[in-house]
Amino acid sequence: MKGRKVFILRLNHRPQRDKRVTTHLFLAARALGATGAFYSGEEDEKVQRSVEKVNKSWGGDFKISHIADWKGKMKEWKRKGGEIVHLTMYGLPLRQVIDRIRSLQRDILIVVGGAKVPREVYELADWNVSVTSQPHSEISALALFLHELFEGKELSTSFEDAKVIIIPQAKGKKVLKLNP
Amino acid sequence: MKGRKVFILRLNHRPQRDKRVTTHLFLAARALGATGAFYSGEEDEKVQRSVEKVNKSWGGDFKISHIADWKGKMKEWKRKGGEIVHLTMYGLPLRQVIDRIRSLQRDILIVVGGAKVPREVYELADWNVSVTSQPHSEISALALFLHELFEGKELSTSFEDAKVIIIPQAKGKKVLKLNP
């Protein structure tokens, strides 16, 4: 996970409707080894603050930026030599393409749709990838994509400058507070 | 996935706040090979209708039931010889326990918390399992648990009586309508 940068691009965020789903999406991205996220649509300080609060307690520096021009971001990403993966139930099955995507060793931008995804996203993406061809959730799709990309190593990511860490328990909770 | 029944128990659903997250959770459960779901908290016809609509188009018979007494459900599940897995960031790491859970060959109830999870859930569960010890989403945690439980086979689950199926494409969308 170190070395290769993986960013999420969440399209067309609508604060009223998507607040919690987008927050969950970004927290999943952070916990599972992604570097940061961009989002288009309406700017939403609440979502950004939720994730910053998690960074502050749990460590790392997962960054979120609002962008006005998603198309520009995708084109820039390609120009700089990165790969673009678009997660869509219409794409090629995850297991059919993941080894090739992983072996490219390039930075990856993972595009995650909002309500209606413009056709250009399918065209600009290097890979349209389906995590099952069934409707479910961008959060579960992203989690499984990252898990397969990082081959399970993401499950033991550690985060720098954490103020709290959990000591896993068979029953109950054990939280260690660092740098109080 | 056939043979072993896997149900989700979503605790303390609050329609206003959780509507979309719970819907995503159930759709992920359905798409990734679970049999059905229970939920406690407030009854929510909208969530149930969303999932039924997906069943109707995309097939299968993933069932959702509202239950008043989550504790009773957990006790009943154990009495009938099933295992209970509680997904919590405080539990034992997924990869440390998943082989043992899988090898038991029992029906599994996966408990997924709401806002505050009562201590009894930790006590009643046979397994408190963490999908990373970081805060993220019950949707990503469930997806990764099912993926590890079913060893990737869930990615190619097929659903009976589907009216629409997707033909995976490198670019664009191809949907086949059956039984019109």
Coordinates of N, CA and C in Angstrom, one line a residue, chain A residues 10 14 17-21 23-25 27-32 54 58-59 78 88-96 117 119 122-128 130-141 143-144 147-148 151-159 164-175, chain B residues 10 14 17-21 23-25 27-32 54 58-59 78 88-96 117 119 122-128 130-141 143-144 147-148 151-159 164-175:
Chain A
R10 N -15.5 10.5 -5.7 CA -16.9 10.4 -5.5 C -17.7 11.4 -6.3
R14 N -24.6 14.8 -2.9 CA -25.7 15.7 -2.5 C -25.8 15.6 -1.0
R17 N -29.0 14.1 1.0 CA -29.3 12.7 0.8 C -28.1 11.8 1.1
D18 N -26.9 12.2 0.7 CA -25.7 11.3 0.7 C -24.8 11.4 1.9
K19 N -25.1 12.4 2.8 CA -24.2 12.7 3.9 C -23.5 11.4 4.5
R20 N -24.4 10.6 5.0 CA -23.8 9.4 5.8 C -23.2 8.4 4.8
V21 N -23.8 8.2 3.7 CA -23.2 7.2 2.8 C -21.8 7.7 2.3
T23 N -19.8 9.7 3.9 CA -18.9 9.6 5.1 C -18.4 8.2 5.2
H24 N -19.4 7.2 5.2 CA -19.0 5.8 5.3 C -18.0 5.4 4.2
L25 N -18.3 5.9 3.0 CA -17.4 5.6 1.9 C -16.0 6.1 2.1
L27 N -14.6 6.8 5.0 CA -14.0 6.2 6.2 C -13.6 4.7 5.8
A28 N -14.3 4.1 5.0 CA -13.9 2.8 4.5 C -12.7 2.9 3.6
A29 N -12.6 3.9 2.8 CA -11.4 4.1 1.9 C -10.2 4.3 2.8
R30 N -10.3 5.2 3.9 CA -9.2 5.4 4.8 C -8.8 4.2 5.5
A31 N -9.8 3.5 6.1 CA -9.4 2.3 6.9 C -8.8 1.2 6.1
L32 N -9.1 1.2 4.8 CA -8.7 0.0 3.9 C -7.6 0.4 3.0
V54 N -11.9 11.7 12.6 CA -11.4 10.4 12.7 C -9.9 10.4 12.5
W58 N -7.6 8.7 15.3 CA -7.2 7.4 14.9 C -5.9 7.4 14.0
G59 N -5.5 8.6 13.6 CA -4.2 8.7 12.9 C -4.3 8.8 11.4
K78 N -5.0 10.9 -15.8 CA -4.5 10.1 -16.9 C -3.2 10.7 -17.5
T88 N -18.7 0.0 -11.3 CA -20.0 0.0 -11.8 C -20.5 -1.4 -12.0
M89 N -21.8 -1.6 -11.6 CA -22.3 -3.0 -11.8 C -22.4 -3.5 -13.2
Y90 N -22.1 -2.6 -14.2 CA -22.1 -2.9 -15.6 C -20.8 -3.3 -16.1
G91 N -19.7 -3.2 -15.3 CA -18.4 -3.4 -15.8 C -17.9 -4.9 -15.8
L92 N -16.7 -5.1 -16.1 CA -16.1 -6.4 -16.1 C -15.9 -6.9 -14.6
P93 N -16.1 -8.2 -14.4 CA -16.0 -8.8 -13.1 C -14.6 -8.5 -12.4
L94 N -14.7 -8.1 -11.2 CA -13.5 -7.8 -10.4 C -12.4 -8.8 -10.5
R95 N -12.7 -10.1 -10.4 CA -11.7 -11.1 -10.4 C -11.1 -11.4 -11.7
Q96 N -11.8 -10.9 -12.8 CA -11.3 -11.0 -14.1 C -10.2 -10.0 -14.4
V117 N -24.6 8.3 -13.6 CA -23.2 8.5 -14.0 C -23.2 8.8 -15.5
R119 N -22.1 9.1 -19.3 CA -21.4 8.1 -20.2 C -19.9 8.4 -20.3
Y122 N -17.6 6.3 -18.2 CA -17.3 5.0 -18.7 C -16.2 5.1 -19.8
E123 N -16.2 6.1 -20.5 CA -15.2 6.3 -21.6 C -13.9 6.7 -21.1
L124 N -13.8 7.6 -20.1 CA -12.6 8.1 -19.6 C -11.9 7.0 -18.7
A125 N -12.6 6.1 -18.1 CA -12.0 5.1 -17.2 C -11.2 4.1 -18.0
D126 N -10.1 3.7 -17.5 CA -9.3 2.6 -18.1 C -10.0 1.3 -17.9
W127 N -10.7 1.2 -16.7 CA -11.3 0.0 -16.3 C -12.7 0.3 -15.7
N128 N -13.7 -0.3 -16.3 CA -15.0 -0.3 -15.7 C -15.2 -1.7 -15.0
S130 N -17.0 -4.3 -12.2 CA -18.1 -4.7 -11.4 C -17.8 -5.6 -10.2
V131 N -18.3 -5.3 -9.1 CA -18.1 -6.1 -7.9 C -19.5 -6.8 -7.7
T132 N -19.7 -7.9 -8.4 CA -20.9 -8.5 -8.7 C -21.7 -7.7 -9.7
S133 N -22.6 -8.3 -10.5 CA -23.4 -7.5 -11.4 C -24.8 -7.3 -10.8
Q134 N -24.8 -7.1 -9.5 CA -26.1 -6.9 -8.7 C -26.0 -5.5 -8.1
P135 N -27.2 -4.9 -7.9 CA -27.2 -3.6 -7.2 C -26.9 -3.8 -5.7
H136 N -25.9 -3.1 -5.2 CA -25.7 -3.1 -3.7 C -25.3 -1.7 -3.2
S137 N -24.0 -1.5 -2.9 CA -23.6 -0.3 -2.3 C -22.2 0.1 -2.8
E138 N -22.0 1.4 -3.0 CA -20.7 1.8 -3.4 C -19.7 1.5 -2.3
I139 N -20.2 1.4 -1.1 CA -19.3 1.2 0.1 C -18.8 -0.2 0.1
S140 N -19.7 -1.2 -0.1 CA -19.3 -2.6 -0.2 C -18.4 -2.8 -1.4
A141 N -18.8 -2.2 -2.6 CA -18.0 -2.4 -3.8 C -16.6 -1.9 -3.6
A143 N -14.9 -1.5 -0.8 CA -14.2 -2.3 0.2 C -13.7 -3.6 -0.4
L144 N -14.5 -4.2 -1.3 CA -14.0 -5.5 -1.9 C -13.0 -5.2 -2.9
H147 N -9.8 -4.5 -1.0 CA -9.3 -5.8 -0.4 C -8.6 -6.7 -1.5
E148 N -9.2 -6.7 -2.7 CA -8.6 -7.6 -3.7 C -7.3 -6.9 -4.3
E151 N -4.8 -7.3 -1.6 CA -4.6 -8.7 -1.2 C -4.7 -9.0 0.3
G152 N -5.6 -8.2 1.0 CA -5.8 -8.5 2.4 C -4.8 -7.7 3.3
K153 N -3.7 -7.2 2.7 CA -2.7 -6.5 3.6 C -3.3 -5.3 4.2
E154 N -4.4 -4.7 3.5 CA -5.0 -3.5 4.1 C -5.7 -3.7 5.4
L155 N -5.9 -5.0 5.8 CA -6.6 -5.3 7.0 C -5.7 -5.0 8.2
S156 N -4.4 -4.9 8.0 CA -3.6 -4.6 9.1 C -2.8 -3.3 9.0
T157 N -3.3 -2.4 8.2 CA -2.7 -1.1 8.0 C -2.6 -0.4 9.4
S158 N -1.4 0.2 9.7 CA -1.3 1.0 10.9 C -1.3 2.5 10.5
F159 N -1.7 3.3 11.4 CA -1.9 4.7 11.2 C -0.9 5.5 12.1
V164 N -5.6 7.1 19.8 CA -6.2 5.9 20.4 C -6.0 4.7 19.5
I165 N -5.7 3.6 20.1 CA -5.7 2.3 19.3 C -6.5 1.3 20.1
I166 N -7.0 0.3 19.4 CA -7.8 -0.7 20.0 C -6.9 -2.0 20.2
I167 N -7.1 -2.6 21.3 CA -6.4 -3.9 21.5 C -7.5 -4.9 21.4
P168 N -7.5 -5.7 20.3 CA -8.6 -6.6 20.0 C -8.9 -7.6 21.1
Q169 N -10.2 -7.8 21.3 CA -10.6 -8.6 22.4 C -11.7 -9.6 22.0
A170 N -11.7 -10.8 22.6 CA -12.7 -11.8 22.3 C -14.1 -11.3 22.8
K171 N -14.1 -10.6 23.9 CA -15.4 -10.0 24.4 C -15.0 -8.6 24.9
G172 N -15.9 -7.7 24.7 CA -15.7 -6.4 25.3 C -14.8 -5.5 24.5
K173 N -14.4 -4.3 25.2 CA -13.6 -3.3 24.5 C -12.4 -3.0 25.2
K174 N -11.3 -2.8 24.5 CA -10.1 -2.3 25.2 C -9.5 -1.3 24.3
V175 N -9.4 -0.1 24.8 CA -8.9 1.1 24.0 C -7.7 1.6 24.7
Chain B
R10 N -29.5 -6.4 12.1 CA -29.2 -5.0 12.2 C -29.9 -4.5 13.5
R14 N -32.9 3.4 13.0 CA -33.7 4.6 13.1 C -34.0 5.1 11.7
R17 N -32.5 8.6 10.3 CA -31.0 8.7 10.1 C -30.4 7.6 9.3
D18 N -31.0 6.4 9.5 CA -30.3 5.2 8.9 C -30.8 4.6 7.6
K19 N -31.9 5.3 7.1 CA -32.6 4.7 6.0 C -31.7 4.2 4.9
R20 N -30.8 5.1 4.4 CA -30.0 4.7 3.2 C -28.9 3.7 3.7
V21 N -28.3 3.9 4.8 CA -27.2 3.0 5.3 C -27.8 1.6 5.5
T23 N -30.5 0.3 4.1 CA -30.8 -0.3 2.7 C -29.5 -0.8 2.0
H24 N -28.5 0.0 2.1 CA -27.2 -0.4 1.5 C -26.7 -1.7 2.1
L25 N -26.8 -1.8 3.5 CA -26.4 -2.9 4.2 C -27.1 -4.2 3.8
L27 N -28.8 -4.6 0.9 CA -28.5 -4.9 -0.5 C -27.1 -5.6 -0.6
A28 N -26.2 -5.1 0.2 CA -24.8 -5.8 0.1 C -25.0 -7.2 0.6
A29 N -25.7 -7.4 1.7 CA -25.9 -8.8 2.2 C -26.5 -9.7 1.2
R30 N -27.6 -9.2 0.5 CA -28.2 -9.9 -0.6 C -27.2 -10.3 -1.7
A31 N -26.6 -9.2 -2.2 CA -25.7 -9.4 -3.4 C -24.5 -10.4 -3.0
L32 N -24.1 -10.4 -1.8 CA -22.9 -11.1 -1.4 C -23.2 -12.5 -0.7
V54 N -35.8 -4.7 -5.4 CA -34.6 -5.3 -6.0 C -34.8 -6.8 -6.2
W58 N -34.2 -8.3 -9.8 CA -32.9 -8.9 -9.9 C -32.9 -10.4 -9.4
G59 N -34.0 -10.8 -8.8 CA -34.1 -12.2 -8.5 C -33.8 -12.6 -7.0
K78 N -29.0 -19.3 19.0 CA -28.0 -20.2 19.7 C -28.7 -21.5 20.1
T88 N -17.6 -5.9 15.1 CA -17.3 -4.7 16.0 C -15.8 -4.4 15.8
M89 N -15.5 -3.1 15.8 CA -14.1 -2.7 15.7 C -13.2 -3.2 16.9
Y90 N -13.9 -3.6 18.0 CA -13.2 -4.0 19.2 C -12.9 -5.5 19.2
G91 N -13.4 -6.2 18.3 CA -13.3 -7.7 18.3 C -11.9 -8.2 17.8
L92 N -11.9 -9.5 17.7 CA -10.7 -10.2 17.2 C -10.6 -10.0 15.7
P93 N -9.3 -9.9 15.1 CA -9.2 -9.6 13.7 C -9.8 -10.7 12.8
L94 N -10.5 -10.3 11.8 CA -11.1 -11.2 10.8 C -10.3 -12.4 10.5
R95 N -9.1 -12.1 10.0 CA -8.2 -13.2 9.5 C -7.8 -14.1 10.5
Q96 N -7.9 -13.7 11.8 CA -7.4 -14.6 12.9 C -8.5 -15.7 13.2
V117 N -24.1 -0.1 21.1 CA -24.3 -1.5 21.2 C -24.3 -1.9 22.6
R119 N -23.8 -4.1 26.0 CA -22.8 -5.0 26.4 C -23.2 -6.5 26.2
Y122 N -22.1 -8.3 23.0 CA -20.7 -8.9 23.1 C -20.7 -10.2 23.8
E123 N -21.6 -10.3 24.8 CA -21.6 -11.5 25.7 C -22.3 -12.6 25.0
L124 N -23.4 -12.3 24.3 CA -24.2 -13.4 23.6 C -23.5 -13.9 22.3
A125 N -22.7 -13.0 21.7 CA -22.0 -13.4 20.5 C -21.0 -14.5 20.8
D126 N -20.9 -15.5 19.8 CA -19.9 -16.5 19.9 C -18.5 -15.9 19.5
W127 N -18.6 -14.9 18.6 CA -17.5 -14.3 18.0 C -17.7 -12.8 17.9
N128 N -16.8 -12.0 18.5 CA -16.7 -10.6 18.2 C -15.6 -10.4 17.3
S130 N -13.5 -8.1 14.3 CA -13.2 -6.8 13.8 C -12.6 -6.9 12.4
V131 N -13.1 -6.0 11.5 CA -12.7 -5.9 10.1 C -11.8 -4.6 10.1
T132 N -10.6 -4.7 10.5 CA -9.7 -3.7 10.9 C -10.2 -3.2 12.3
S133 N -9.3 -2.6 13.0 CA -9.6 -1.9 14.3 C -9.8 -0.4 14.2
Q134 N -10.3 0.0 13.0 CA -10.5 1.4 12.7 C -12.0 1.6 12.5
P135 N -12.4 2.8 12.7 CA -13.8 3.1 12.4 C -14.0 3.2 10.9
H136 N -15.0 2.5 10.4 CA -15.4 2.7 9.0 C -16.9 2.6 8.8
S137 N -17.4 1.5 8.3 CA -18.8 1.4 8.0 C -19.2 -0.1 8.2
E138 N -20.4 -0.3 8.7 CA -20.9 -1.6 8.9 C -21.1 -2.3 7.5
I139 N -21.3 -1.4 6.4 CA -21.5 -2.0 5.1 C -20.2 -2.6 4.6
S140 N -19.1 -1.9 4.7 CA -17.8 -2.4 4.3 C -17.3 -3.6 5.2
A141 N -17.6 -3.5 6.5 CA -17.2 -4.6 7.4 C -18.0 -5.9 7.0
A143 N -19.3 -6.6 4.1 CA -18.9 -7.1 2.7 C -17.6 -7.9 2.9
L144 N -16.7 -7.4 3.6 CA -15.4 -8.1 3.8 C -15.6 -9.4 4.6
H147 N -17.1 -11.9 2.2 CA -16.1 -12.2 1.2 C -15.2 -13.3 1.7
E148 N -14.7 -13.1 2.9 CA -13.8 -14.0 3.5 C -14.5 -15.3 3.9
E151 N -15.1 -17.1 0.6 CA -13.9 -17.2 -0.1 C -14.0 -16.7 -1.6
G152 N -14.7 -15.7 -1.8 CA -14.8 -15.1 -3.1 C -15.9 -15.7 -4.0
K153 N -16.5 -16.8 -3.5 CA -17.5 -17.5 -4.4 C -18.7 -16.6 -4.5
E154 N -19.0 -15.8 -3.4 CA -20.1 -14.9 -3.4 C -20.1 -13.9 -4.6
L155 N -19.0 -13.7 -5.2 CA -18.9 -12.7 -6.3 C -19.6 -13.2 -7.5
S156 N -19.8 -14.5 -7.6 CA -20.5 -15.0 -8.8 C -21.8 -15.7 -8.5
T157 N -22.5 -15.3 -7.4 CA -23.8 -15.8 -7.0 C -24.8 -15.5 -8.2
S158 N -25.6 -16.5 -8.5 CA -26.7 -16.2 -9.4 C -28.0 -16.2 -8.7
F159 N -29.0 -15.4 -9.2 CA -30.3 -15.3 -8.5 C -31.4 -15.8 -9.3
V164 N -34.1 -9.1 -14.9 CA -33.0 -8.4 -15.6 C -31.6 -9.0 -15.2
I165 N -30.8 -9.2 -16.2 CA -29.4 -9.5 -15.8 C -28.4 -8.7 -16.6
I166 N -27.3 -8.4 -16.1 CA -26.3 -7.6 -16.7 C -25.3 -8.5 -17.5
I167 N -25.0 -8.1 -18.7 CA -23.9 -8.7 -19.4 C -22.7 -7.8 -19.2
P168 N -21.7 -8.2 -18.5 CA -20.5 -7.3 -18.2 C -19.8 -6.8 -19.4
Q169 N -19.5 -5.5 -19.4 CA -18.9 -4.8 -20.5 C -17.7 -4.1 -20.1
A170 N -16.7 -4.0 -21.0 CA -15.5 -3.2 -20.8 C -15.9 -1.7 -20.7
K171 N -16.8 -1.3 -21.6 CA -17.3 0.1 -21.6 C -18.8 0.1 -21.8
G172 N -19.5 0.9 -21.1 CA -21.0 1.0 -21.3 C -21.8 0.0 -20.6
K173 N -23.1 -0.1 -20.9 CA -24.0 -0.9 -20.2 C -24.7 -1.9 -21.1
K174 N -24.8 -3.1 -20.7 CA -25.7 -4.1 -21.4 C -26.6 -4.8 -20.5
V175 N -27.8 -4.6 -20.6 CA -28.8 -5.3 -19.7 C -29.7 -6.2 -20.5

